[in-house]
Every structure is written in structure tokens, then in C-alpha cells.
JSON list of C-alpha atoms and ligand atoms in Angstrom, two decimals:
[
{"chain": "K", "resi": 83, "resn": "UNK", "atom": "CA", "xyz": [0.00, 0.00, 0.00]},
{"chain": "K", "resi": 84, "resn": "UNK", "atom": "CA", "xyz": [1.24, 3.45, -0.99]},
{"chain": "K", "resi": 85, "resn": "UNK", "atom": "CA", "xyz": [2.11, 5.45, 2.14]},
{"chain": "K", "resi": 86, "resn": "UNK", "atom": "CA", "xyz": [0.12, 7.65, 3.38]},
{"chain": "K", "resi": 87, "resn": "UNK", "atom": "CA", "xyz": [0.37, 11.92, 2.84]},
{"chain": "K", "resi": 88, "resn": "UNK", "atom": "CA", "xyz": [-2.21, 12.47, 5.79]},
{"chain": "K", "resi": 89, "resn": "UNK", "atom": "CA", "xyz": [-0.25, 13.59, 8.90]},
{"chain": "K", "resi": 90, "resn": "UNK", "atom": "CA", "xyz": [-1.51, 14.04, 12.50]},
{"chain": "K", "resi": 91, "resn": "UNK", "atom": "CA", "xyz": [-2.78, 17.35, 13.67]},
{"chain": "K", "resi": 92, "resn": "UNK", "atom": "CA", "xyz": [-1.04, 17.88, 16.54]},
{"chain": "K", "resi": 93, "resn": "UNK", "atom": "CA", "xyz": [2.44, 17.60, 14.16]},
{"chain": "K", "resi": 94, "resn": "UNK", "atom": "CA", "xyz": [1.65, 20.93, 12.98]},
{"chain": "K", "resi": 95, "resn": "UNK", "atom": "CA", "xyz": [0.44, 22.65, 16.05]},
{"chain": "K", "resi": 96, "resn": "UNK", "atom": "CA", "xyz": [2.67, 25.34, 17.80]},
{"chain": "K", "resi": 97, "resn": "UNK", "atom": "CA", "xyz": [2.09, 25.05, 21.45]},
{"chain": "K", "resi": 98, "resn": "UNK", "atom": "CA", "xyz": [3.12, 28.62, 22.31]},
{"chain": "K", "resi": 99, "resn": "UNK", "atom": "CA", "xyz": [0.96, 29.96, 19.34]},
{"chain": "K", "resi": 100, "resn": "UNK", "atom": "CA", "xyz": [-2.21, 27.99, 21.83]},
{"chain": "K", "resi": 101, "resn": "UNK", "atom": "CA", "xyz": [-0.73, 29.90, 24.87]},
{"chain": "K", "resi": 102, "resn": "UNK", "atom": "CA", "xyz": [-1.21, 33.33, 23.32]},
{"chain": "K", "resi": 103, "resn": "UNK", "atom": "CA", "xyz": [-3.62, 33.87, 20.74]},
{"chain": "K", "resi": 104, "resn": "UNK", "atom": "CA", "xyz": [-2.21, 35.54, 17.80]},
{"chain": "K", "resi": 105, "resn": "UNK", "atom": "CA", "xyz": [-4.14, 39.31, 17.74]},
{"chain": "K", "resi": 106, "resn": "UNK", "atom": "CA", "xyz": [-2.21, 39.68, 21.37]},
{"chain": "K", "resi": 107, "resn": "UNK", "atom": "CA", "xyz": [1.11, 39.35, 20.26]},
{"chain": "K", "resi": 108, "resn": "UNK", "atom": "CA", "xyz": [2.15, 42.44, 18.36]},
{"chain": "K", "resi": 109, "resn": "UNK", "atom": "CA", "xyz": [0.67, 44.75, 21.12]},
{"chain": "K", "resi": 110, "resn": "UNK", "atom": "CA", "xyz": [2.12, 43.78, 23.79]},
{"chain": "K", "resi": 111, "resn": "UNK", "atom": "CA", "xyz": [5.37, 44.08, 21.43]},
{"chain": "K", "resi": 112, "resn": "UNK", "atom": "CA", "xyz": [4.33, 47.50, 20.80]},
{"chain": "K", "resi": 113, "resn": "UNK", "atom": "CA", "xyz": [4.10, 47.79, 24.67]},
{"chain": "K", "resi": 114, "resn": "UNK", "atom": "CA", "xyz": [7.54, 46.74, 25.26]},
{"chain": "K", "resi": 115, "resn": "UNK", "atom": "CA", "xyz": [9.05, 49.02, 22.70]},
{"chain": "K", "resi": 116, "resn": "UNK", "atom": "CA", "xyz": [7.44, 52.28, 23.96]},
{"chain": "K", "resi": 117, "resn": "UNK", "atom": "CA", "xyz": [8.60, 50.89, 27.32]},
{"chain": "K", "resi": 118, "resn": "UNK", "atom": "CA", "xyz": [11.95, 50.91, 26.03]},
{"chain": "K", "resi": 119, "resn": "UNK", "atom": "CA", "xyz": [11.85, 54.24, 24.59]},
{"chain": "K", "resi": 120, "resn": "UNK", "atom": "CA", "xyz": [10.50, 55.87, 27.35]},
{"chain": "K", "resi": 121, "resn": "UNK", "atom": "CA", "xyz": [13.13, 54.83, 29.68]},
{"chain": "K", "resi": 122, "resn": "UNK", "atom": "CA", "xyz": [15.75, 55.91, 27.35]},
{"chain": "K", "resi": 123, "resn": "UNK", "atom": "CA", "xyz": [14.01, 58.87, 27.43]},
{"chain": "K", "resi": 124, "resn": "UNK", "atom": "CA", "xyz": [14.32, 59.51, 30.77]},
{"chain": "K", "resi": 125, "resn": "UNK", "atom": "CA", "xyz": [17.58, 58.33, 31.43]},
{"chain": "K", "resi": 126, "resn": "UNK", "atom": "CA", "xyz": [18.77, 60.60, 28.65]},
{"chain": "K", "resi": 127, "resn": "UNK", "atom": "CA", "xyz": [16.97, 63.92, 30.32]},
{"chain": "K", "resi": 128, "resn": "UNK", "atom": "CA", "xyz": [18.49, 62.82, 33.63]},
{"chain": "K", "resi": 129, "resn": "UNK", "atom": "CA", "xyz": [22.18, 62.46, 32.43]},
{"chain": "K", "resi": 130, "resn": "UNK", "atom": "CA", "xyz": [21.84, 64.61, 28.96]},
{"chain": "K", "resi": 131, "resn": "UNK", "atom": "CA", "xyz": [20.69, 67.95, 31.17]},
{"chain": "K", "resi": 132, "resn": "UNK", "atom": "CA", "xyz": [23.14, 68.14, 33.61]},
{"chain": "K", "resi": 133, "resn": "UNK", "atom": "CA", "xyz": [26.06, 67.33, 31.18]},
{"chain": "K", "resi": 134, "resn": "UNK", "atom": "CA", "xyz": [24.85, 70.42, 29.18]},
{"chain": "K", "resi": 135, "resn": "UNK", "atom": "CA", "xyz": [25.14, 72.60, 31.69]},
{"chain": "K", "resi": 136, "resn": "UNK", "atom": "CA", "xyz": [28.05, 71.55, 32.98]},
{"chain": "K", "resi": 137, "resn": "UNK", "atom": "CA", "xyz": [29.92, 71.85, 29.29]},
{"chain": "K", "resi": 138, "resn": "UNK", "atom": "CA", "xyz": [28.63, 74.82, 28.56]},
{"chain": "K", "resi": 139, "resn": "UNK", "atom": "CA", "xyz": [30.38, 75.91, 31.11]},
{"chain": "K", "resi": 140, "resn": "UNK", "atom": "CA", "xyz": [34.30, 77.56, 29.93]},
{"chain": "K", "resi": 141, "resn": "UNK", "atom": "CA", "xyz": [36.89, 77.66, 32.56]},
{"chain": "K", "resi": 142, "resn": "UNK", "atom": "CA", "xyz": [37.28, 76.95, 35.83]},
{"chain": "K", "resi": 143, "resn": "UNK", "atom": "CA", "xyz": [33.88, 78.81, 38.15]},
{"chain": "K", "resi": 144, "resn": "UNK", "atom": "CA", "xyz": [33.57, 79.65, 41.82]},
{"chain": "K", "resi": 145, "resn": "UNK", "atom": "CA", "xyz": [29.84, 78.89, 43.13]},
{"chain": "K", "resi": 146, "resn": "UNK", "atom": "CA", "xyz": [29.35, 82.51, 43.00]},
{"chain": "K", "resi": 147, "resn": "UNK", "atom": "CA", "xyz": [32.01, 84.63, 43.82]},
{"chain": "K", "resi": 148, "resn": "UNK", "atom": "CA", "xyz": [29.75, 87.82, 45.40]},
{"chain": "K", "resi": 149, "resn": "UNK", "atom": "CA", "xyz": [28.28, 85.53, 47.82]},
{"chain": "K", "resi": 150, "resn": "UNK", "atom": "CA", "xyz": [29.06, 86.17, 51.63]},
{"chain": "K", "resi": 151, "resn": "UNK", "atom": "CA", "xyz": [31.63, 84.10, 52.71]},
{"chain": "K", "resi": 152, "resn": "UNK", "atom": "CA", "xyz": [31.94, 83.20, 56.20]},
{"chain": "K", "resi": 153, "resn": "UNK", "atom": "CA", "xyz": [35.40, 84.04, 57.64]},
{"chain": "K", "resi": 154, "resn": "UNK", "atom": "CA", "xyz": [35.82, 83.79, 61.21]},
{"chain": "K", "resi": 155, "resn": "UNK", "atom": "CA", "xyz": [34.12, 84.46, 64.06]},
{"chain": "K", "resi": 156, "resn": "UNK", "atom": "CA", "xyz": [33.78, 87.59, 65.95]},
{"chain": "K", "resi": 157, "resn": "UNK", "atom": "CA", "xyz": [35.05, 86.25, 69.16]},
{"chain": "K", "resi": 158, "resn": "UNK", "atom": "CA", "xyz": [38.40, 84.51, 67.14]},
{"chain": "K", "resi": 159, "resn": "UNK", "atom": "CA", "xyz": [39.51, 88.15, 66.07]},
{"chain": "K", "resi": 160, "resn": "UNK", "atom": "CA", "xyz": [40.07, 89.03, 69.74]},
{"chain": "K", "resi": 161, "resn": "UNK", "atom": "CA", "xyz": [40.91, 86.46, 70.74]},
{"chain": "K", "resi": 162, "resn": "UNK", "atom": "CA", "xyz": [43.72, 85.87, 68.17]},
{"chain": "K", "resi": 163, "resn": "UNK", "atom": "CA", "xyz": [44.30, 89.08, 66.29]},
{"chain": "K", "resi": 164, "resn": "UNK", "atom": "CA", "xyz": [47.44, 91.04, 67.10]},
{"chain": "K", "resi": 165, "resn": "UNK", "atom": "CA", "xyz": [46.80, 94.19, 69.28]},
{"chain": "K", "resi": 166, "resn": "UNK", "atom": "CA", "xyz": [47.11, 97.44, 67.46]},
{"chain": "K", "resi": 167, "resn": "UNK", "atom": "CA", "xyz": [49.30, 99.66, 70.42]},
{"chain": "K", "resi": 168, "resn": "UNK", "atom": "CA", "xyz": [48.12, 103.08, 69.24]},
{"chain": "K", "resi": 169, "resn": "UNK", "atom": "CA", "xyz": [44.81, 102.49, 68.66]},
{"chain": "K", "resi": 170, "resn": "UNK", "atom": "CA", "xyz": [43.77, 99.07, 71.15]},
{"chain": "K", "resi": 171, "resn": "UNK", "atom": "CA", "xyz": [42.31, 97.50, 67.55]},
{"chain": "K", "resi": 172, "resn": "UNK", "atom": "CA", "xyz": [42.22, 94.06, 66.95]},
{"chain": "K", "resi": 173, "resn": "UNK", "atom": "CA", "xyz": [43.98, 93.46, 63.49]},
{"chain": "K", "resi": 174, "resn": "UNK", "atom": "CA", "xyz": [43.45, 89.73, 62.19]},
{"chain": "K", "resi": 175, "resn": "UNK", "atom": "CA", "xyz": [44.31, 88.39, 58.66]},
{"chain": "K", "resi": 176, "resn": "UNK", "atom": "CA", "xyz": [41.92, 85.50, 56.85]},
{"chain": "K", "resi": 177, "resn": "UNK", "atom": "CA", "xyz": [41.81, 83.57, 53.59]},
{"chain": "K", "resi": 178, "resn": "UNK", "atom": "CA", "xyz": [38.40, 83.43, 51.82]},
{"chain": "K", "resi": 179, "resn": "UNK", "atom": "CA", "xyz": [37.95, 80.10, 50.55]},
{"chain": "K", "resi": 180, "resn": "UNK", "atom": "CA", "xyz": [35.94, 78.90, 47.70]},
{"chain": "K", "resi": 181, "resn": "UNK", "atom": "CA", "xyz": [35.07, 75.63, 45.46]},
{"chain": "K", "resi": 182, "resn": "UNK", "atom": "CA", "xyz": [36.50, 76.07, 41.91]},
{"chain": "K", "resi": 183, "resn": "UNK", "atom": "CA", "xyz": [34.67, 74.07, 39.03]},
{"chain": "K", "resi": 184, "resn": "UNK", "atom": "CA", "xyz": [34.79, 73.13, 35.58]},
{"chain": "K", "resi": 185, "resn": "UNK", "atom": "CA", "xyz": [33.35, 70.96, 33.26]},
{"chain": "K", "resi": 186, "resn": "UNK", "atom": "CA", "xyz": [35.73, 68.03, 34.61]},
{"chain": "K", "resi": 187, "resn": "UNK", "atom": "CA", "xyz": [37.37, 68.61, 38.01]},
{"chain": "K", "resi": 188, "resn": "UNK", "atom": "CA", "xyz": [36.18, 70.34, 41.26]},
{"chain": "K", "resi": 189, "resn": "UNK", "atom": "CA", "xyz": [38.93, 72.06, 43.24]},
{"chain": "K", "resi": 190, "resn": "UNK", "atom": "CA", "xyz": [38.20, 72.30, 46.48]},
{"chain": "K", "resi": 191, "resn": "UNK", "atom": "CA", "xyz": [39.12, 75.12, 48.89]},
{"chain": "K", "resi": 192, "resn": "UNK", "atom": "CA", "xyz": [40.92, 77.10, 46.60]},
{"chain": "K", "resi": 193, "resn": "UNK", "atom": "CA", "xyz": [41.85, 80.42, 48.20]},
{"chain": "K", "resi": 194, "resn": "UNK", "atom": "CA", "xyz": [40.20, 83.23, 46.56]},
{"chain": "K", "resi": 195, "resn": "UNK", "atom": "CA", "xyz": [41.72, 86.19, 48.32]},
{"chain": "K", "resi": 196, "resn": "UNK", "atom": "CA", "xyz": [42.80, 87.34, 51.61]},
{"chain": "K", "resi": 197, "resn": "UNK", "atom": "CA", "xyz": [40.89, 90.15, 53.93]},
{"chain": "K", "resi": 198, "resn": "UNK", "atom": "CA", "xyz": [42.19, 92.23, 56.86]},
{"chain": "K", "resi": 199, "resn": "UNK", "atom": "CA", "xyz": [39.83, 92.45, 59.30]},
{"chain": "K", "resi": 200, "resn": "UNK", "atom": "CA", "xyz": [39.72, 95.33, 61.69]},
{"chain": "K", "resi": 201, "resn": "UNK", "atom": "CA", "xyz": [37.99, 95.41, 65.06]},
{"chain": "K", "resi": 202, "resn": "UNK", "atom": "CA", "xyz": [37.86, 97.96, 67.65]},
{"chain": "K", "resi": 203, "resn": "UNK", "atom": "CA", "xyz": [35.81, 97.05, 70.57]},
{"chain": "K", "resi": 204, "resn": "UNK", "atom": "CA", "xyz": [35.87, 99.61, 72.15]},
{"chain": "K", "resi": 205, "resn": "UNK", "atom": "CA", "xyz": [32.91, 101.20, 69.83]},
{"chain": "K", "resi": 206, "resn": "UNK", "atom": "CA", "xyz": [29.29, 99.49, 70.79]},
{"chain": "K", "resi": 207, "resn": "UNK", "atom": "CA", "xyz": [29.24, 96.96, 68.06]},
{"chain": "K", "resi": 208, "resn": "UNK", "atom": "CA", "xyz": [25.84, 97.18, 66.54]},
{"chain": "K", "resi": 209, "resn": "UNK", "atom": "CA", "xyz": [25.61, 93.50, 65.10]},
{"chain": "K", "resi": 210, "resn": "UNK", "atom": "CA", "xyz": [22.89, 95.08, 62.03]},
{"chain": "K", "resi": 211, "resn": "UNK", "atom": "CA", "xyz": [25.35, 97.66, 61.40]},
{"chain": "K", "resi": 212, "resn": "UNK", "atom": "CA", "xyz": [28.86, 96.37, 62.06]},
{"chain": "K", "resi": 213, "resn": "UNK", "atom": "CA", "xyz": [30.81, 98.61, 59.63]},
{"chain": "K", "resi": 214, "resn": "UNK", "atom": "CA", "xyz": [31.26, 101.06, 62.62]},
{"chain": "K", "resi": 215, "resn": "UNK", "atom": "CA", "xyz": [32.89, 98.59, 64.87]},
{"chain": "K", "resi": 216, "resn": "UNK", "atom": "CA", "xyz": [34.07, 96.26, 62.14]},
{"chain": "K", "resi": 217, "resn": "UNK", "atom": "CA", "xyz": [35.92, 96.94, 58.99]},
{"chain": "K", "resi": 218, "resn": "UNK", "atom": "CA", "xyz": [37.51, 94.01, 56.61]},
{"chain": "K", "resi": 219, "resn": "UNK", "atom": "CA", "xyz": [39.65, 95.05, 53.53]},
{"chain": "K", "resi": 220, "resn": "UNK", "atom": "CA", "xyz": [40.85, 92.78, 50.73]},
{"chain": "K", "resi": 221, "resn": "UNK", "atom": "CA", "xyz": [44.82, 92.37, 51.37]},
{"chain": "K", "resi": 222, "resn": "UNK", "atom": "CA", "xyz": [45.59, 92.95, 47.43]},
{"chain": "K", "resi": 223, "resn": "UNK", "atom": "CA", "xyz": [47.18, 96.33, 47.24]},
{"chain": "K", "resi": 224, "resn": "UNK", "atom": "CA", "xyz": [45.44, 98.75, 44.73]},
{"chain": "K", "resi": 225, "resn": "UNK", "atom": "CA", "xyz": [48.38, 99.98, 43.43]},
{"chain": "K", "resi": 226, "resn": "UNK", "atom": "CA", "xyz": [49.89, 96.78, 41.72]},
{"chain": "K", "resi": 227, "resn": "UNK", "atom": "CA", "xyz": [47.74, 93.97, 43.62]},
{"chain": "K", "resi": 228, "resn": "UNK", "atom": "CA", "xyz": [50.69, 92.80, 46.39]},
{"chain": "K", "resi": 229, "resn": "UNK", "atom": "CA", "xyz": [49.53, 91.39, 49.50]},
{"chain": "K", "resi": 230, "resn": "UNK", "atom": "CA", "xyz": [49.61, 94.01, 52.37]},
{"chain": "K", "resi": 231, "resn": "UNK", "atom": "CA", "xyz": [50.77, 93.10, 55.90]},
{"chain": "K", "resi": 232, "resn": "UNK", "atom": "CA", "xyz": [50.35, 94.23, 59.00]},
{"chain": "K", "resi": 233, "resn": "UNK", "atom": "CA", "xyz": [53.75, 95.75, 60.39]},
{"chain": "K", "resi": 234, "resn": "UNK", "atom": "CA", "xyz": [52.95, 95.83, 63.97]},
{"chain": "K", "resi": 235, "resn": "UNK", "atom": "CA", "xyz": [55.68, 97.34, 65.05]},
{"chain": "K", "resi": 236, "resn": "UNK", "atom": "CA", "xyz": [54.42, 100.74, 62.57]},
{"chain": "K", "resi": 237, "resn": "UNK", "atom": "CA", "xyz": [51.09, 99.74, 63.53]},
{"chain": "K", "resi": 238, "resn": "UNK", "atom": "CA", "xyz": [50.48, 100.12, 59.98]},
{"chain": "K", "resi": 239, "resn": "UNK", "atom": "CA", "xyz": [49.90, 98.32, 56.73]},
{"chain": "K", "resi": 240, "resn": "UNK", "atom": "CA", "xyz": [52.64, 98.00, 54.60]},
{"chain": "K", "resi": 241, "resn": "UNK", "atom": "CA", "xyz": [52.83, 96.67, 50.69]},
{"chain": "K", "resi": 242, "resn": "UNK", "atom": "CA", "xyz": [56.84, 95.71, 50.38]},
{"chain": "K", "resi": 243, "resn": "UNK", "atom": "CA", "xyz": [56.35, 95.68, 46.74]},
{"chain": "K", "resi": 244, "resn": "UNK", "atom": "CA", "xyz": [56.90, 99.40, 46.14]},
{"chain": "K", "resi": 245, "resn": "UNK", "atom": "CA", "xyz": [56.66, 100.35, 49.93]},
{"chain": "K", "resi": 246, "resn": "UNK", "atom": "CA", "xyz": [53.17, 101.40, 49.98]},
{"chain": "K", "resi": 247, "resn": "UNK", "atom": "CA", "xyz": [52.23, 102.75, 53.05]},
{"chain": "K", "resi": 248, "resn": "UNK", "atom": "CA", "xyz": [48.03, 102.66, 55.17]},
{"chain": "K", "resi": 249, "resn": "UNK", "atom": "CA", "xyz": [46.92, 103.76, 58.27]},
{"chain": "K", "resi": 250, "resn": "UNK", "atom": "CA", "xyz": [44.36, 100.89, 59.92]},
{"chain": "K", "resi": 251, "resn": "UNK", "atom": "CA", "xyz": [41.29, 103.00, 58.64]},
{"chain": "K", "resi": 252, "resn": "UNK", "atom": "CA", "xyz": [42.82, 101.89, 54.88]},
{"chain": "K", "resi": 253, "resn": "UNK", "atom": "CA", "xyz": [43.73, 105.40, 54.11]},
{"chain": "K", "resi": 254, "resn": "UNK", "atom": "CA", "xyz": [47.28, 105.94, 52.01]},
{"chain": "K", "resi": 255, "resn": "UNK", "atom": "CA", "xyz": [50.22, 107.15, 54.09]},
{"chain": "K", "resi": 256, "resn": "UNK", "atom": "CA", "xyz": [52.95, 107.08, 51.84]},
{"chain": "K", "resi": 257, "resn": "UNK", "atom": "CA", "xyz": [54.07, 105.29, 48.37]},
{"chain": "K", "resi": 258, "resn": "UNK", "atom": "CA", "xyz": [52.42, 105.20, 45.11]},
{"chain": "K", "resi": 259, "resn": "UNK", "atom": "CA", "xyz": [49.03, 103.33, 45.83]},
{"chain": "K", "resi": 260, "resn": "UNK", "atom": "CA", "xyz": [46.47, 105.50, 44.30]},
{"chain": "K", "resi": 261, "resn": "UNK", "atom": "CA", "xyz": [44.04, 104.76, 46.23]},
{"chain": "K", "resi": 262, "resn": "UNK", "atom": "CA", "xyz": [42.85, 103.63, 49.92]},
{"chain": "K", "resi": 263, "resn": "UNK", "atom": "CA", "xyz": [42.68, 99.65, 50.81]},
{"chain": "K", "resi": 264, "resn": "UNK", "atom": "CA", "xyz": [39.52, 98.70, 49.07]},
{"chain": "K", "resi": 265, "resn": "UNK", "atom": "CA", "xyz": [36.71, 97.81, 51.74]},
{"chain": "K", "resi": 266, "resn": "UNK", "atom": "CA", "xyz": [34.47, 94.32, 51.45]},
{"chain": "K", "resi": 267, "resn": "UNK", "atom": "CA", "xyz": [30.88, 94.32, 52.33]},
{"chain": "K", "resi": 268, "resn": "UNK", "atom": "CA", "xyz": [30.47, 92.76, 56.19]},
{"chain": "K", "resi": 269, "resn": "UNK", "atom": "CA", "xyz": [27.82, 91.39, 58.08]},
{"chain": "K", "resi": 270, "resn": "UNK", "atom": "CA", "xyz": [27.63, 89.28, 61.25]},
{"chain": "K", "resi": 271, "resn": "UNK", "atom": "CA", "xyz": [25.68, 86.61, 61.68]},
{"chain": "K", "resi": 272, "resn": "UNK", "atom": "CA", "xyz": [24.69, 85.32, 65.56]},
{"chain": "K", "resi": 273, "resn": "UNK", "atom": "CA", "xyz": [25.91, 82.12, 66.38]},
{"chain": "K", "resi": 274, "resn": "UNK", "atom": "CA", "xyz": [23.05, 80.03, 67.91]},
{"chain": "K", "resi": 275, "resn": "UNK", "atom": "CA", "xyz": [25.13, 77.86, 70.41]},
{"chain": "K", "resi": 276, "resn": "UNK", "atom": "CA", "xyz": [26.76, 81.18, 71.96]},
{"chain": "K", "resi": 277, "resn": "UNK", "atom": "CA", "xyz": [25.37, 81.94, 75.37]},
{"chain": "K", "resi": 278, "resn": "UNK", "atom": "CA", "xyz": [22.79, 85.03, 75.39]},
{"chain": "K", "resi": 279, "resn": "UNK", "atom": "CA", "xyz": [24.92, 86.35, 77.81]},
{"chain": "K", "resi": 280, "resn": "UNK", "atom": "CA", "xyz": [27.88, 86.66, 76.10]},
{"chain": "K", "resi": 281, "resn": "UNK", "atom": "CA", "xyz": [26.35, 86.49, 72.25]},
{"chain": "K", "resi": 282, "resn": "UNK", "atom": "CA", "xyz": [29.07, 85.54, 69.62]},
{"chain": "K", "resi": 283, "resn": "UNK", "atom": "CA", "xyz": [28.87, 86.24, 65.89]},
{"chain": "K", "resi": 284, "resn": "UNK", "atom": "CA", "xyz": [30.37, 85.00, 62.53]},
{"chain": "K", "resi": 285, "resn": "UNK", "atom": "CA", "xyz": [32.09, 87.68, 60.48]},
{"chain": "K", "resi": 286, "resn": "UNK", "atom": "CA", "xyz": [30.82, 86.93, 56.69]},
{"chain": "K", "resi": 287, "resn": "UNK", "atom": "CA", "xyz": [32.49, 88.99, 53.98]},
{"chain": "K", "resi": 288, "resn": "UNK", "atom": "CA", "xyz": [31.49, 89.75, 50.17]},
{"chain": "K", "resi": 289, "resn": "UNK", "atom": "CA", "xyz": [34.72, 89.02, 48.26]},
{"chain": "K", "resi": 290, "resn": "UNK", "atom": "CA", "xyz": [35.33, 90.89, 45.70]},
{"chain": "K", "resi": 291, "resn": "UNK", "atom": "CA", "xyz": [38.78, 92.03, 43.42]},
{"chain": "K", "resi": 292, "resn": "UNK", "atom": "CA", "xyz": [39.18, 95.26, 42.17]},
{"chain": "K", "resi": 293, "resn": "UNK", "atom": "CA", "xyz": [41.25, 96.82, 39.18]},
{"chain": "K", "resi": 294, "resn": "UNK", "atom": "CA", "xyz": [44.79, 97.74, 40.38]},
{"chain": "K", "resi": 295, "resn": "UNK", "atom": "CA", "xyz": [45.82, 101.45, 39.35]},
{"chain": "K", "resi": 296, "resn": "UNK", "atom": "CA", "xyz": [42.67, 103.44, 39.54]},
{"chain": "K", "resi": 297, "resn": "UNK", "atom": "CA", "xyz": [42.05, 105.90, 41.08]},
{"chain": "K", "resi": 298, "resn": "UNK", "atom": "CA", "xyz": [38.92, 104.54, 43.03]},
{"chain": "K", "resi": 299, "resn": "UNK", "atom": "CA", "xyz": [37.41, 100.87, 43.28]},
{"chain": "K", "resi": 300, "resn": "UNK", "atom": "CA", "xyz": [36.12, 99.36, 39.87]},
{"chain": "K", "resi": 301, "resn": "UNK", "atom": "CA", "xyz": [35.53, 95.38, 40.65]},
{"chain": "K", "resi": 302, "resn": "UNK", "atom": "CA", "xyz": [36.85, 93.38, 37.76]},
{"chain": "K", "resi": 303, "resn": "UNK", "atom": "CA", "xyz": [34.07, 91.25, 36.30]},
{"chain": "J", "resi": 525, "resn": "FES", "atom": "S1", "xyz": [51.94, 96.88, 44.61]},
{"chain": "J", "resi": 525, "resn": "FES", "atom": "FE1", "xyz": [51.73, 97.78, 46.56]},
{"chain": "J", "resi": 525, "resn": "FES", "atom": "S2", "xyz": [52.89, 99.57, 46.44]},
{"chain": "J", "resi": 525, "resn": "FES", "atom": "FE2", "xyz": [53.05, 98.71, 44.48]}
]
């Protein structure tokens, strides 16, 4: 007998073809693959954005330069400052730190500049209105842009680049600076752990640089 072309049903049937019927298949594909794009999606905003900014950015940036910068406190400058003999001021020198960025490294505590600050307690500090009791100057000289020091011996600052002379109020005694130490902005700010009894206070400065050779304070951009 000739054999037979019939074969069985069940040698044709795909089992996973019963498990799912066939009009469900391409959307839950379709599912999957918006799935997929949306997370890409996301994941791009939440990486892409961020690197944008941060390239767009040229050069190395301070998290805002003009910002007060907290210094010292109040109670550290008499503590530690060196006692002016004519005048009973308290004369202390700081750094004013800051967190350099660019697009690829973060430098932190980079010194941005240095202040004098000047204290005299014997005028009622007014902690609103410190500048009476309370003056800070950047160090750079505004004649060249040395770093002035305290010569306590003068009781004066000194610059020993071209022997630029100031009295403690900033003003030009001798030399070629042509104009006074440049005064920063300051504020104090109570600290909250000080007893009310004997209050203490951070000294917070806004840093800023000014041209060298002009006749009065023009901050460089
Ligand atoms: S840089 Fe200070 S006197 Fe010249």
C-alpha cells in the first residue's frame, strides 16, 4: 500500500501559538518598545541635562564669587588678632575660601583672596550695622595687587612691593598706591550655640577684586 500523505494534527500545532492567541502578540510588542523608549528617554533627560550645563560651562567657576563668605568668628579676632598699640584695635588676617569648578574637576578650597579684618571694641558693636565697629579690607594692594601686611611694630599696613604705606582705617600714608585699601561688604551673623549672655557672631564677607591702578574701586568682572 502506498504510504500515506495524511499527517496528524497535533504535528503541525505550535504550542506557544495555543498559549497566546495571535491578535495579542504584536501589542504587547508595541508595549515593550514604547517601554523601552520611554526609559531611554528619561535616562537621557536625567544624564543629557546636567552634562549640558556643565559643558557649557568655559573655565574653571567659583559657586558665586559675590556671595558672603563666612570668615571667622567675631570672638576669634580678639581672641587671636594682634593688638594694634596706638589704637587698642584688633587686626586679624583670613583667607576666603571657595570651590572652583569646571566641566571636569572640582577644586576644592581654593583660596580666593585674603581680607584684613579690623575690630575695635571699644565702639558698641551694633551686630545690624557692624561697619562702625568692624571693617575688613581685601589684602591685594590697589596699586599693583601685592599682598599688604600688618607691620605691627608701625602699627600700619605695609605693601613691600613698592613700599606702599596705610593707616588701619585703609587710608594711604605714603608710596604710590592710588588709592585707599579697598573695603568688602560685612555682616555678622549670631551664632546660635553662643550663650545670650555673652552672644558671639560669625564675620561673613562679600569678596570681591578690584582693578589695580585706579584711582577709586572698579571690581573686575
Ligand atoms: S603693589 Fe603695593 S605699592 Fe606697588
Amino acid at each position: 500500500m502506498p504510504e500515506s500523505t495524511h499527517h496528524s494534527p497535533m504535528a503541525i500545532v505550535n504550542p506557544q501559538a495555543d498559549a497566546v492567541p495571535a491578535e495579542a502578540k504584536p501589542s504587547r510588542r508595541g508595549f515593550m518598545r514604547w517601554a523601552l523608549r520611554a526609559l531611554q528617554a528619561i535616562i537621557g533627560a536625567v544624564l543629557g541635562v546636567p552634562a549640558v550645563c556643565y559643558l557649557s560651562q568655559s573655565g574653571p567657576r567659583a559657586s558665586g564669587r559675590r556671595e558672603f563668605r563666612r570668615v571667622a568668628r567675631l570672638s576669634e579676632i580678639v581672641e587671636r588678632g594682634m593688638l594694634s598699640p596706638n589704637t587698642g584695635k584688633r587686626v586679624y588676617e583670613v583667607p576666603v575660601w571657595d570651590t572652583l569648578r569646571d566641566a571636569w574637576t572640582i577644586f576644592p578650597n581654593e583660596i580666593l583672596g585674603r581680607v584684613w579684618l579690623v575690630f575695635d571694641p571699644q565702639v558698641p558693636l551694633d551686630p545690624k550695622r557692624p561697619e562702625s565697629a568692624l571693617t575688613a579690607f581685601t589684602s591685594a594692594c590697589p596699586h599693583l595687587g601685592c599682598s599688604v601686611r600688618y607691620a605691627l611694630d608701625a602699627d600700619q599696613f605695609v605693601c613691600p612691593c613698592h613700599a606702599g604705606v596705610f593707616d588701619l582705617s585703609g587710608d594711604v600714608v605714603d608710596g604710590p598706591p592710588p588709592r585707599p585699601m579697598d573695603r568688602l561688604a560685612v555682616r555678622l551673623v549670631r551664632d546660635q550655640a553662643s550663650p545670650p549672655n555673652r552672644p558671639d557672631y560669625f564675620v561673613e564677607v562679600r569678596f570681591q577684586e578690584f582693578l589695580p591702578e585706579q584711582p577709586t574701586p572698579i571690581p573686575k568682572t
